[in-house]
XYZ file of C-alpha atoms in Angstrom:
592
model
C 0.000 0.000 0.000
C 1.269 3.454 -0.866
C -0.141 6.970 -1.146
C 0.713 10.380 -2.575
C -0.470 13.662 -1.060
C -0.703 17.226 -2.310
C -0.558 16.242 -5.979
C -1.511 18.923 -8.475
C -4.656 18.231 -10.544
C -3.973 16.549 -13.863
C -2.782 13.248 -15.304
C -0.025 11.387 -13.469
C 1.860 8.349 -14.712
C 2.211 5.530 -12.164
C 4.815 2.794 -12.483
C 5.366 -0.198 -10.188
C 8.531 -2.224 -10.484
C 8.717 -4.823 -7.723
C 11.277 -7.594 -7.565
C 9.748 -10.848 -8.820
C 6.880 -9.143 -10.674
C 6.428 -7.709 -14.135
C 6.525 -3.882 -14.253
C 3.114 -2.227 -14.429
C 2.421 1.206 -15.898
C -0.779 3.210 -15.811
C -2.076 6.765 -15.918
C -4.325 8.242 -13.247
C -6.320 11.464 -13.351
C -6.202 13.593 -10.192
C -9.155 15.953 -9.799
C -9.352 18.956 -7.454
C -10.602 18.201 -3.921
C -11.033 14.466 -4.636
C -9.298 11.367 -3.322
C -8.529 8.670 -5.885
C -8.249 5.103 -4.577
C -6.836 2.610 -7.080
C -6.009 -1.085 -6.798
C -3.349 -2.520 -9.124
C -3.166 -6.234 -9.933
C 0.340 -7.142 -11.066
C 1.584 -10.403 -12.523
C 4.357 -12.549 -11.118
C 7.458 -12.644 -13.251
C 8.859 -15.806 -11.663
C 7.976 -18.330 -9.014
C 10.214 -18.438 -5.988
C 11.136 -22.068 -5.271
C 11.103 -21.234 -1.556
C 7.713 -19.554 -1.620
C 5.406 -20.862 1.097
C 1.649 -20.961 0.616
C -0.270 -21.556 3.840
C -3.529 -23.461 3.432
C -5.803 -24.261 6.373
C -6.908 -27.881 6.089
C -10.389 -29.059 6.950
C -10.955 -30.958 10.149
C -10.452 -34.628 9.289
C -13.412 -36.804 10.267
C -12.952 -39.662 7.781
C -10.464 -42.462 7.257
C -9.844 -41.298 3.686
C -10.871 -37.975 2.232
C -8.969 -36.709 -0.784
C -9.424 -32.961 -1.198
C -8.369 -31.451 -4.513
C -7.796 -27.704 -4.819
C -7.998 -25.564 -7.946
C -4.247 -26.053 -8.445
C -4.723 -29.839 -8.300
C -7.409 -29.645 -10.984
C -4.815 -28.490 -13.520
C -3.055 -31.855 -13.680
C -1.972 -32.466 -17.308
C -3.802 -35.210 -19.137
C -7.170 -34.324 -17.599
C -7.968 -31.218 -19.712
C -8.629 -29.345 -16.467
C -11.622 -31.562 -15.758
C -12.441 -31.915 -12.029
C -13.842 -35.436 -12.409
C -10.976 -36.649 -14.577
C -8.559 -35.670 -11.802
C -10.549 -37.738 -9.287
C -10.128 -40.762 -11.562
C -6.385 -40.560 -10.880
C -6.927 -41.145 -7.156
C -6.699 -44.563 -5.464
C -9.858 -46.631 -5.241
C -11.304 -45.297 -8.497
C -11.893 -47.311 -11.655
C -13.654 -46.145 -14.785
C -15.769 -47.907 -17.380
C -15.534 -47.274 -21.103
C -18.756 -45.281 -20.852
C -17.234 -42.832 -18.383
C -18.944 -44.149 -15.258
C -17.029 -44.028 -11.979
C -16.469 -47.274 -10.076
C -15.376 -46.895 -6.442
C -14.089 -49.843 -4.418
C -15.940 -52.492 -6.385
C -19.434 -50.991 -6.235
C -21.584 -50.282 -9.279
C -21.570 -46.804 -10.844
C -25.059 -46.100 -9.476
C -23.681 -46.710 -5.958
C -21.411 -43.645 -5.952
C -23.064 -40.361 -5.070
C -22.372 -37.240 -7.128
C -22.940 -33.910 -5.375
C -22.387 -30.241 -6.126
C -22.056 -28.339 -2.853
C -23.848 -31.171 -1.055
C -26.749 -31.200 -3.545
C -27.280 -34.422 -5.465
C -27.164 -34.272 -9.277
C -28.036 -37.095 -11.715
C -25.127 -36.735 -14.139
C -21.478 -35.820 -13.865
C -20.413 -36.268 -17.492
C -21.551 -35.035 -20.880
C -22.291 -37.950 -23.232
C -21.097 -40.505 -20.696
C -17.495 -39.386 -20.417
C -16.414 -36.538 -22.704
C -16.360 -33.721 -20.147
C -17.797 -33.209 -16.688
C -20.833 -30.941 -16.374
C -18.984 -28.389 -14.204
C -15.874 -26.609 -15.538
C -12.846 -26.163 -13.311
C -13.221 -22.358 -13.176
C -16.412 -22.737 -11.148
C -14.949 -25.256 -8.687
C -13.052 -24.330 -5.532
C -12.305 -27.797 -4.129
C -13.375 -31.378 -4.737
C -13.844 -33.845 -1.883
C -13.683 -37.527 -2.721
C -14.541 -40.241 -0.190
C -13.864 -43.829 -1.345
C -15.606 -45.196 1.758
C -16.287 -44.753 5.480
C -17.625 -41.247 4.933
C -19.384 -39.263 7.647
C -23.067 -39.165 8.522
C -23.531 -36.018 6.414
C -23.728 -38.347 3.396
C -25.877 -41.410 2.828
C -27.942 -43.421 0.329
C -24.884 -44.884 -1.438
C -22.864 -48.040 -0.723
C -19.919 -46.954 -2.881
C -18.125 -43.625 -2.609
C -18.995 -39.936 -2.636
C -17.871 -37.170 -5.001
C -18.661 -33.601 -3.890
C -17.565 -30.551 -5.906
C -17.629 -27.334 -3.880
C -18.338 -24.142 -5.806
C -15.886 -21.278 -5.384
C -16.675 -18.305 -3.198
C -16.543 -15.098 -5.174
C -13.981 -12.369 -4.555
C -15.716 -9.100 -3.764
C -12.883 -6.943 -5.093
C -11.419 -8.460 -8.250
C -12.796 -8.585 -11.792
C -11.775 -11.931 -13.208
C -12.403 -13.803 -16.417
C -11.138 -16.800 -18.342
C -11.582 -18.333 -21.771
C -10.852 -22.016 -22.369
C -10.689 -23.339 -25.934
C -10.176 -27.066 -26.534
C -10.693 -29.540 -29.362
C -14.167 -30.396 -28.033
C -15.623 -27.166 -26.682
C -15.161 -23.580 -25.598
C -16.006 -22.250 -22.155
C -16.158 -18.749 -20.716
C -16.172 -17.613 -17.087
C -16.574 -14.040 -15.836
C -16.623 -12.826 -12.228
C -17.931 -9.316 -11.539
C -17.645 -7.563 -8.150
C -20.669 -5.296 -7.709
C -19.747 -4.094 -4.219
C -17.331 -5.338 -1.568
C -20.176 -7.396 -0.111
C -21.850 -8.583 -3.316
C -20.404 -10.349 -6.371
C -21.824 -12.251 -9.318
C -20.308 -14.624 -11.852
C -21.500 -16.306 -15.017
C -20.071 -19.233 -16.921
C -21.002 -21.249 -19.956
C -19.686 -23.907 -22.284
C -20.730 -25.294 -25.651
C -19.298 -28.113 -27.685
C -18.594 -28.025 -31.393
C -18.608 -31.763 -32.027
C -21.447 -31.008 -34.430
C -18.940 -29.145 -36.596
C -16.292 -31.897 -36.474
C -18.335 -35.057 -37.137
C -19.223 -34.201 -40.771
C -15.498 -34.099 -41.510
C -15.094 -37.761 -40.511
C -18.467 -39.256 -41.558
C -18.599 -39.877 -45.336
C -21.612 -38.776 -47.340
C -22.435 -42.367 -48.349
C -22.486 -43.725 -44.768
C -25.435 -45.887 -43.660
C -26.031 -43.428 -40.826
C -27.526 -40.032 -41.613
C -26.948 -37.734 -38.671
C -29.799 -35.224 -38.684
C -29.047 -33.569 -35.340
C -25.357 -33.665 -34.516
C -24.145 -34.299 -30.940
C -24.235 -31.105 -28.925
C -23.663 -30.462 -25.245
C -23.664 -27.302 -23.233
C -23.755 -26.238 -19.605
C -24.160 -22.963 -17.751
C -23.547 -21.560 -14.284
C -24.716 -18.376 -12.569
C -23.322 -17.567 -9.109
C -24.068 -14.801 -6.636
C -22.424 -14.102 -3.279
C -23.679 -11.610 -0.672
C -21.942 -11.237 2.684
C -23.338 -8.223 4.555
C -21.389 -9.096 7.717
C -19.037 -11.686 9.157
C -21.965 -13.591 10.685
C -24.222 -13.757 7.633
C -23.694 -14.988 4.093
C -26.141 -15.762 1.278
C -25.159 -17.649 -1.852
C -27.147 -18.547 -4.954
C -26.173 -20.969 -7.687
C -28.022 -21.787 -10.880
C -26.584 -24.462 -13.119
C -27.697 -26.681 -15.943
C -26.503 -29.236 -18.453
C -27.921 -30.443 -21.775
C -26.901 -33.188 -24.245
C -28.709 -34.098 -27.475
C -28.170 -36.268 -30.547
C -30.309 -37.711 -33.354
C -29.522 -40.015 -36.280
C -31.319 -41.847 -39.111
C -30.397 -45.366 -40.279
C -30.650 -46.358 -43.932
C -30.295 -50.065 -43.099
C -31.015 -50.670 -39.385
C -30.812 -54.460 -39.809
C -27.089 -54.075 -40.470
C -26.695 -53.343 -36.760
C -29.093 -56.058 -35.519
C -31.594 -58.132 -37.450
C -34.239 -57.418 -34.766
C -33.970 -53.637 -35.107
C -36.720 -52.233 -37.280
C -36.576 -48.562 -36.339
C -34.886 -46.183 -38.745
C -34.057 -43.431 -36.260
C -32.320 -42.988 -32.932
C -32.491 -40.001 -30.598
C -30.857 -39.220 -27.288
C -31.348 -36.253 -24.979
C -30.564 -35.618 -21.321
C -30.677 -32.452 -19.281
C -30.848 -31.205 -15.719
C -31.154 -27.851 -13.980
C -30.569 -26.883 -10.376
C -31.298 -23.716 -8.466
C -29.538 -23.686 -5.084
C -30.011 -21.085 -2.349
C -27.731 -21.212 0.699
C -27.727 -19.227 3.927
C -24.862 -19.427 6.416
C -25.068 -18.052 9.932
C -21.959 -17.993 12.121
C -22.503 -15.697 15.123
C -19.352 -16.942 16.853
C -16.360 -19.205 16.408
C -18.172 -21.991 18.275
C -21.396 -22.197 16.261
C -22.229 -22.304 12.570
C -25.488 -23.112 10.816
C -26.004 -23.822 7.134
C -29.345 -24.101 5.327
C -29.609 -25.126 1.666
C -32.666 -25.324 -0.566
C -32.366 -26.780 -4.058
C -35.053 -27.046 -6.717
C -34.303 -29.043 -9.837
C -35.645 -30.710 -12.931
C -34.192 -33.752 -14.705
C -35.129 -34.996 -18.163
C -34.076 -38.005 -20.213
C -35.386 -39.145 -23.587
C -34.010 -42.154 -25.464
C -35.829 -43.614 -28.443
C -35.182 -46.057 -31.255
C -37.980 -44.949 -33.522
C -41.290 -46.243 -32.181
C -39.809 -49.666 -31.398
C -38.214 -48.699 -28.065
C -38.317 -45.555 -25.974
C -37.619 -44.288 -22.476
C -38.929 -40.902 -21.357
C -38.318 -39.560 -17.870
C -39.151 -36.260 -16.220
C -38.348 -35.574 -12.563
C -39.124 -32.512 -10.456
C -37.158 -32.513 -7.228
C -36.626 -30.568 -4.029
C -33.664 -31.111 -1.717
C -33.332 -29.556 1.729
C -30.165 -29.616 3.821
C -29.929 -28.224 7.337
C -26.575 -28.620 9.081
C -25.354 -27.147 12.389
C -21.878 -27.369 13.950
C -21.406 -26.627 17.633
C -18.065 -26.598 19.425
C -19.119 -27.711 22.895
C -15.630 -27.640 24.402
C -12.148 -27.190 22.909
C -11.982 -30.967 22.570
C -15.553 -31.840 21.488
C -17.649 -30.794 18.486
C -21.186 -31.908 17.634
C -22.724 -31.817 14.154
C -26.415 -32.447 13.514
C -28.710 -31.954 10.578
C -31.352 -33.194 8.166
C -30.920 -34.309 4.559
C -34.207 -34.604 2.634
C -34.998 -35.268 -1.028
C -38.541 -35.124 -2.426
C -39.151 -36.095 -6.064
C -42.113 -36.366 -8.411
C -41.554 -38.384 -11.589
C -43.286 -39.152 -14.888
C -41.984 -42.224 -16.717
C -42.988 -43.816 -20.016
C -41.082 -46.892 -21.170
C -41.401 -49.372 -24.015
C -38.367 -51.656 -23.955
C -37.096 -55.170 -23.181
C -36.325 -55.966 -19.552
C -33.087 -54.169 -18.587
C -30.153 -56.181 -17.222
C -29.053 -56.244 -13.610
C -25.458 -56.552 -12.436
C -24.071 -59.917 -13.533
C -26.197 -60.237 -16.655
C -24.551 -59.681 -20.031
C -27.772 -58.116 -21.292
C -31.442 -58.009 -20.523
C -33.938 -59.888 -22.639
C -32.099 -61.071 -25.778
C -35.361 -61.060 -27.745
C -35.830 -57.407 -28.644
C -39.391 -58.096 -29.763
C -40.448 -58.999 -26.192
C -40.958 -55.462 -24.990
C -42.643 -54.291 -21.810
C -44.681 -51.106 -21.594
C -44.867 -49.158 -18.359
C -46.277 -45.713 -17.624
C -46.073 -43.988 -14.248
C -47.363 -40.461 -13.751
C -46.618 -38.156 -10.826
C -44.971 -40.924 -8.807
C -43.593 -39.682 -5.488
C -40.206 -40.675 -4.068
C -38.898 -39.279 -0.828
C -35.957 -39.807 1.510
C -35.668 -37.940 4.817
C -32.540 -38.476 6.900
C -31.756 -36.846 10.252
C -28.172 -37.403 11.391
C -25.823 -36.593 14.237
C -22.067 -36.822 14.548
C -19.489 -35.912 17.176
C -15.742 -35.377 17.102
C -13.899 -35.930 20.360
C -10.168 -35.232 20.776
C -8.423 -37.005 23.654
C -4.906 -37.236 25.086
C -3.800 -33.761 23.949
C -5.487 -34.286 20.574
C -3.440 -37.384 19.797
C -6.602 -39.503 19.562
C -9.672 -38.416 17.580
C -12.935 -40.359 17.725
C -15.805 -39.580 15.347
C -18.972 -41.569 16.101
C -22.073 -40.881 14.030
C -25.611 -42.093 13.394
C -27.871 -41.533 10.405
C -31.489 -42.619 10.024
C -33.074 -42.753 6.558
C -36.774 -42.936 5.780
C -37.423 -44.431 2.303
C -40.924 -43.728 1.009
C -40.575 -45.894 -2.118
C -39.384 -49.059 -0.333
C -42.567 -50.762 0.821
C -40.912 -53.579 2.738
C -38.521 -51.422 4.776
C -39.189 -47.741 5.357
C -36.522 -47.064 8.021
C -32.798 -47.846 8.129
C -30.157 -46.904 10.699
C -26.488 -46.326 9.863
C -24.095 -46.299 12.850
C -20.541 -45.310 11.931
C -17.287 -44.587 13.735
C -13.835 -43.394 12.670
C -10.680 -43.196 14.797
C -7.332 -41.497 14.189
C -4.318 -41.798 16.502
C -1.106 -39.811 16.207
C 1.701 -42.211 17.083
C 4.471 -39.652 16.628
C 5.096 -36.341 14.929
C 5.141 -37.936 11.479
C 2.981 -41.051 11.924
C -0.791 -41.517 12.105
C -2.807 -44.738 12.289
C -6.492 -44.708 11.415
C -9.485 -46.946 10.992
C -13.218 -46.977 10.604
C -16.303 -49.139 10.372
C -19.770 -48.153 9.275
C -23.080 -49.310 7.894
C -24.507 -47.744 4.730
C -27.756 -48.400 2.846
C -28.889 -47.925 -0.728
C -32.351 -48.247 -2.256
C -32.954 -50.374 -5.361
C -33.059 -48.491 -8.650
C -36.513 -47.147 -9.640
C -36.848 -49.613 -12.536
C -36.094 -52.466 -10.130
C -39.014 -51.394 -7.922
C -41.334 -51.030 -10.915
C -44.041 -53.717 -10.958
C -43.717 -54.179 -14.730
C -39.926 -54.488 -14.900
C -38.928 -55.550 -11.401
C -40.246 -56.333 -7.940
C -42.047 -53.624 -5.896
C -41.426 -55.620 -2.697
C -37.621 -55.315 -2.802
C -35.850 -54.157 0.343
C -32.954 -51.769 0.875
C -29.449 -52.966 -0.011
C -26.706 -52.505 2.549
C -22.959 -52.695 3.044
C -20.660 -52.811 6.039
C -17.489 -50.853 5.282
C -14.196 -51.495 7.091
C -10.884 -49.713 6.615
C -7.599 -49.454 8.472
C -4.360 -47.765 7.529
C -1.637 -45.300 8.299
C -0.089 -42.034 7.167
C 3.569 -41.024 7.086
C 4.429 -37.321 6.789
C 8.243 -37.039 6.709
C 8.107 -33.356 5.649
C 5.517 -30.619 5.314
C 5.100 -31.360 1.600
C 5.408 -35.159 1.396
C 2.704 -37.575 2.496
C 2.409 -41.345 2.089
C -0.960 -42.958 2.820
C -1.638 -46.710 2.902
C -5.169 -48.028 3.521
C -6.557 -51.568 3.607
C -10.300 -51.873 3.014
C -12.979 -54.543 3.158
C -16.630 -54.226 2.222
C -19.354 -56.747 3.025
C -22.247 -56.302 0.573
C -25.579 -57.682 1.747
C -29.098 -57.985 0.362
C -28.014 -57.033 -3.156
C -30.676 -56.898 -5.848
C -30.238 -59.987 -8.007
C -32.163 -61.685 -10.802
C -34.011 -64.863 -9.857
C -36.033 -67.621 -11.486
C -38.344 -67.886 -8.465
C -42.081 -67.242 -8.792
C -44.711 -65.633 -6.589
C -47.510 -67.625 -4.948
C -49.790 -66.856 -7.892
C -47.245 -68.257 -10.338
C -46.046 -64.921 -11.754
C -42.273 -64.449 -12.037
C -40.563 -62.740 -9.113
C -37.836 -61.408 -11.453
C -35.691 -59.846 -8.703
C -34.973 -60.430 -5.023
C -32.530 -59.303 -2.320
C -30.600 -62.559 -2.023
C -27.385 -61.398 -3.701
C -24.203 -60.946 -1.659
C -20.715 -59.683 -2.351
C -17.317 -58.826 -0.939
C -14.727 -56.241 -1.895
C -11.245 -56.069 -0.423
C -7.908 -54.539 -1.287
C -5.453 -51.773 -0.544
C -4.852 -48.203 -1.657
C -1.464 -46.477 -1.760
C -1.220 -42.725 -2.233
C 2.148 -40.947 -2.208
C 1.909 -37.181 -2.655
C 4.511 -34.456 -3.137
C 2.869 -31.051 -2.718
C 4.216 -28.043 -4.592
C 7.774 -27.440 -3.426
C 10.817 -26.470 -5.477
C 8.375 -25.876 -8.348
C 7.363 -29.555 -8.409
C 4.075 -31.301 -7.648
C 3.149 -34.927 -8.174
C 1.543 -38.065 -6.848
C 1.607 -41.812 -7.230
C -1.551 -43.814 -6.641
C -1.988 -47.573 -6.708
C -5.069 -49.694 -6.051
C -5.174 -53.456 -5.570
C -8.785 -54.588 -5.457
C -10.875 -57.726 -5.731
C -14.675 -57.521 -6.037
C -16.848 -60.653 -6.162
C -20.562 -61.421 -6.121
C -22.785 -64.428 -5.373
C -26.097 -64.195 -7.229
C -29.463 -65.283 -5.877
C -29.816 -69.071 -5.834
C -26.116 -69.588 -6.603
C -23.215 -70.761 -4.458
C -20.341 -69.973 -6.808
C -18.589 -66.625 -6.550
C -18.047 -64.590 -9.703
C -16.140 -61.416 -10.421
C -17.968 -58.120 -10.303
C -18.765 -56.872 -13.820
C -16.468 -53.857 -13.436
C -13.710 -55.512 -11.393
C -10.276 -53.989 -12.089
C -7.569 -55.654 -10.019
C -4.635 -53.296 -10.585
C -4.827 -49.536 -11.161
C -1.616 -47.482 -11.219
C -1.480 -43.729 -11.819
C 1.471 -41.327 -11.855
C 0.962 -37.567 -12.247
C 3.692 -34.892 -12.208
C 3.587 -31.115 -12.692
C 6.491 -28.661 -12.870
C 6.519 -24.865 -12.857
C 8.722 -23.479 -15.617
C 8.415 -19.807 -14.719
C 6.624 -16.877 -16.328
C 3.299 -18.542 -15.454
C 4.022 -21.714 -17.464
C 3.502 -25.241 -16.151
C 4.188 -28.612 -17.752
C 3.463 -32.147 -16.687
C 2.278 -35.599 -17.598
C -0.079 -38.320 -16.388
C 0.446 -42.064 -16.780
C -2.292 -44.612 -16.025
C -2.093 -48.402 -16.183
C -5.118 -50.667 -15.624
């Protein structure tokens, strides 16, 4: 900070020339009897290898929580995609369709959240790009298992992208141009207390495909693949105790094609057209109240709409429309310097319209559904209600001069759509013990539940009397921190899967097929190694390795089989180096 006094009215040239920064020159107009206040933003000319950046870490309540910052999201080989970076972490496998597999659970068993609000999709077109660009994201939390009571409804892992808090003083913008799309982000400070930001992205695959598809191809693409997403953010903080945030976001994918000879693909296909469209929108309003350092309350309301439309002419189609409301109330209270209590409610209310004409879909373990494409089932459900309400409580207790941390928790879920079991209880506990200055041992055990998929509860396609699936998650491990910027983490995990939805040849008392039951079981076990070198001496990198084995026993069977998406070995190496003048270079290597 500097100032000049008693300057004569007129235009004055201002030059800053600080060591380690590029020189900045500007001209300022001084008017009579006025004070001019100006803020200059200057660019670094080089990065000091001994520069220290202090980051306050979150309180650790889980056995494993990988938190990625905005700097981490720039790992080469991921195109700056927040989800692609998560795929480089231990415990994560990926299917060819872009779905995320966490510790041997199906892709539908991993929850995807944006600021704690559940969203149906994380990728455009099943894997091209995630629906939230990196410019909008502040941090990403990934939990491969044994997560806290704040989360539920999933027996796999949890992915939660936290939206950045806007700077009330700086105008900021970015333009990202890639081979697939272009995105724009602009942050505008209105006042010191209020800021807004807008972002958007659109693909141009529709301009590239005609270059590679010949004119005489059997497929006539009438509506080329297009995806886009948008984000609108607003931040208002009138005082230290109060903060209001609003976020509006949406995603849309669409594609349509005509077939000249559909039988060339499959002799049973008669339709001459195919169309695909998915979209979702969310409006999120958040209010934070923190009157003191010992109490903080957070209330979130989210209203959203999801749409999906897949059709193969008039032969098969699936049309889904969902209107949803999610409410999150969470309070943290520091009772004593060594004890903190967290309590809240997580509720989702949904109303759905579904129209389906298709063969029976497959369940895990089946290569496909009904092989006879002519045996279609029609089902129509209008204004169907689904609701889950989950109160939860969790405590963190530090003992023995904070060497031992215990985090017990309990979550109760009410499932409106599960007729046979409306209530489930999830007790969980995590412990961390600091053996020495550089060594930590940790472990956890917890029960988690997951409802069957909606089509599995449908009376036309599945079994409306199915119960809730569950898993008991165990993990134990240790951390070694030889320096402030090096960390080695080794975790062993075991997961006991119970009451899995499985296909069955059994029949009901009236002779009708049961189709599905809850007699499937499974086990997942393995280890995760994560060695991380945080930015120091202009270098950042990590090594992650996962050894995993996931098996299932289907209903009525005694023989174990491998999980459909089992990947035994996953090795990832990522390195980033700062070259100076704002340039970075790096590489990512992945072996599966």
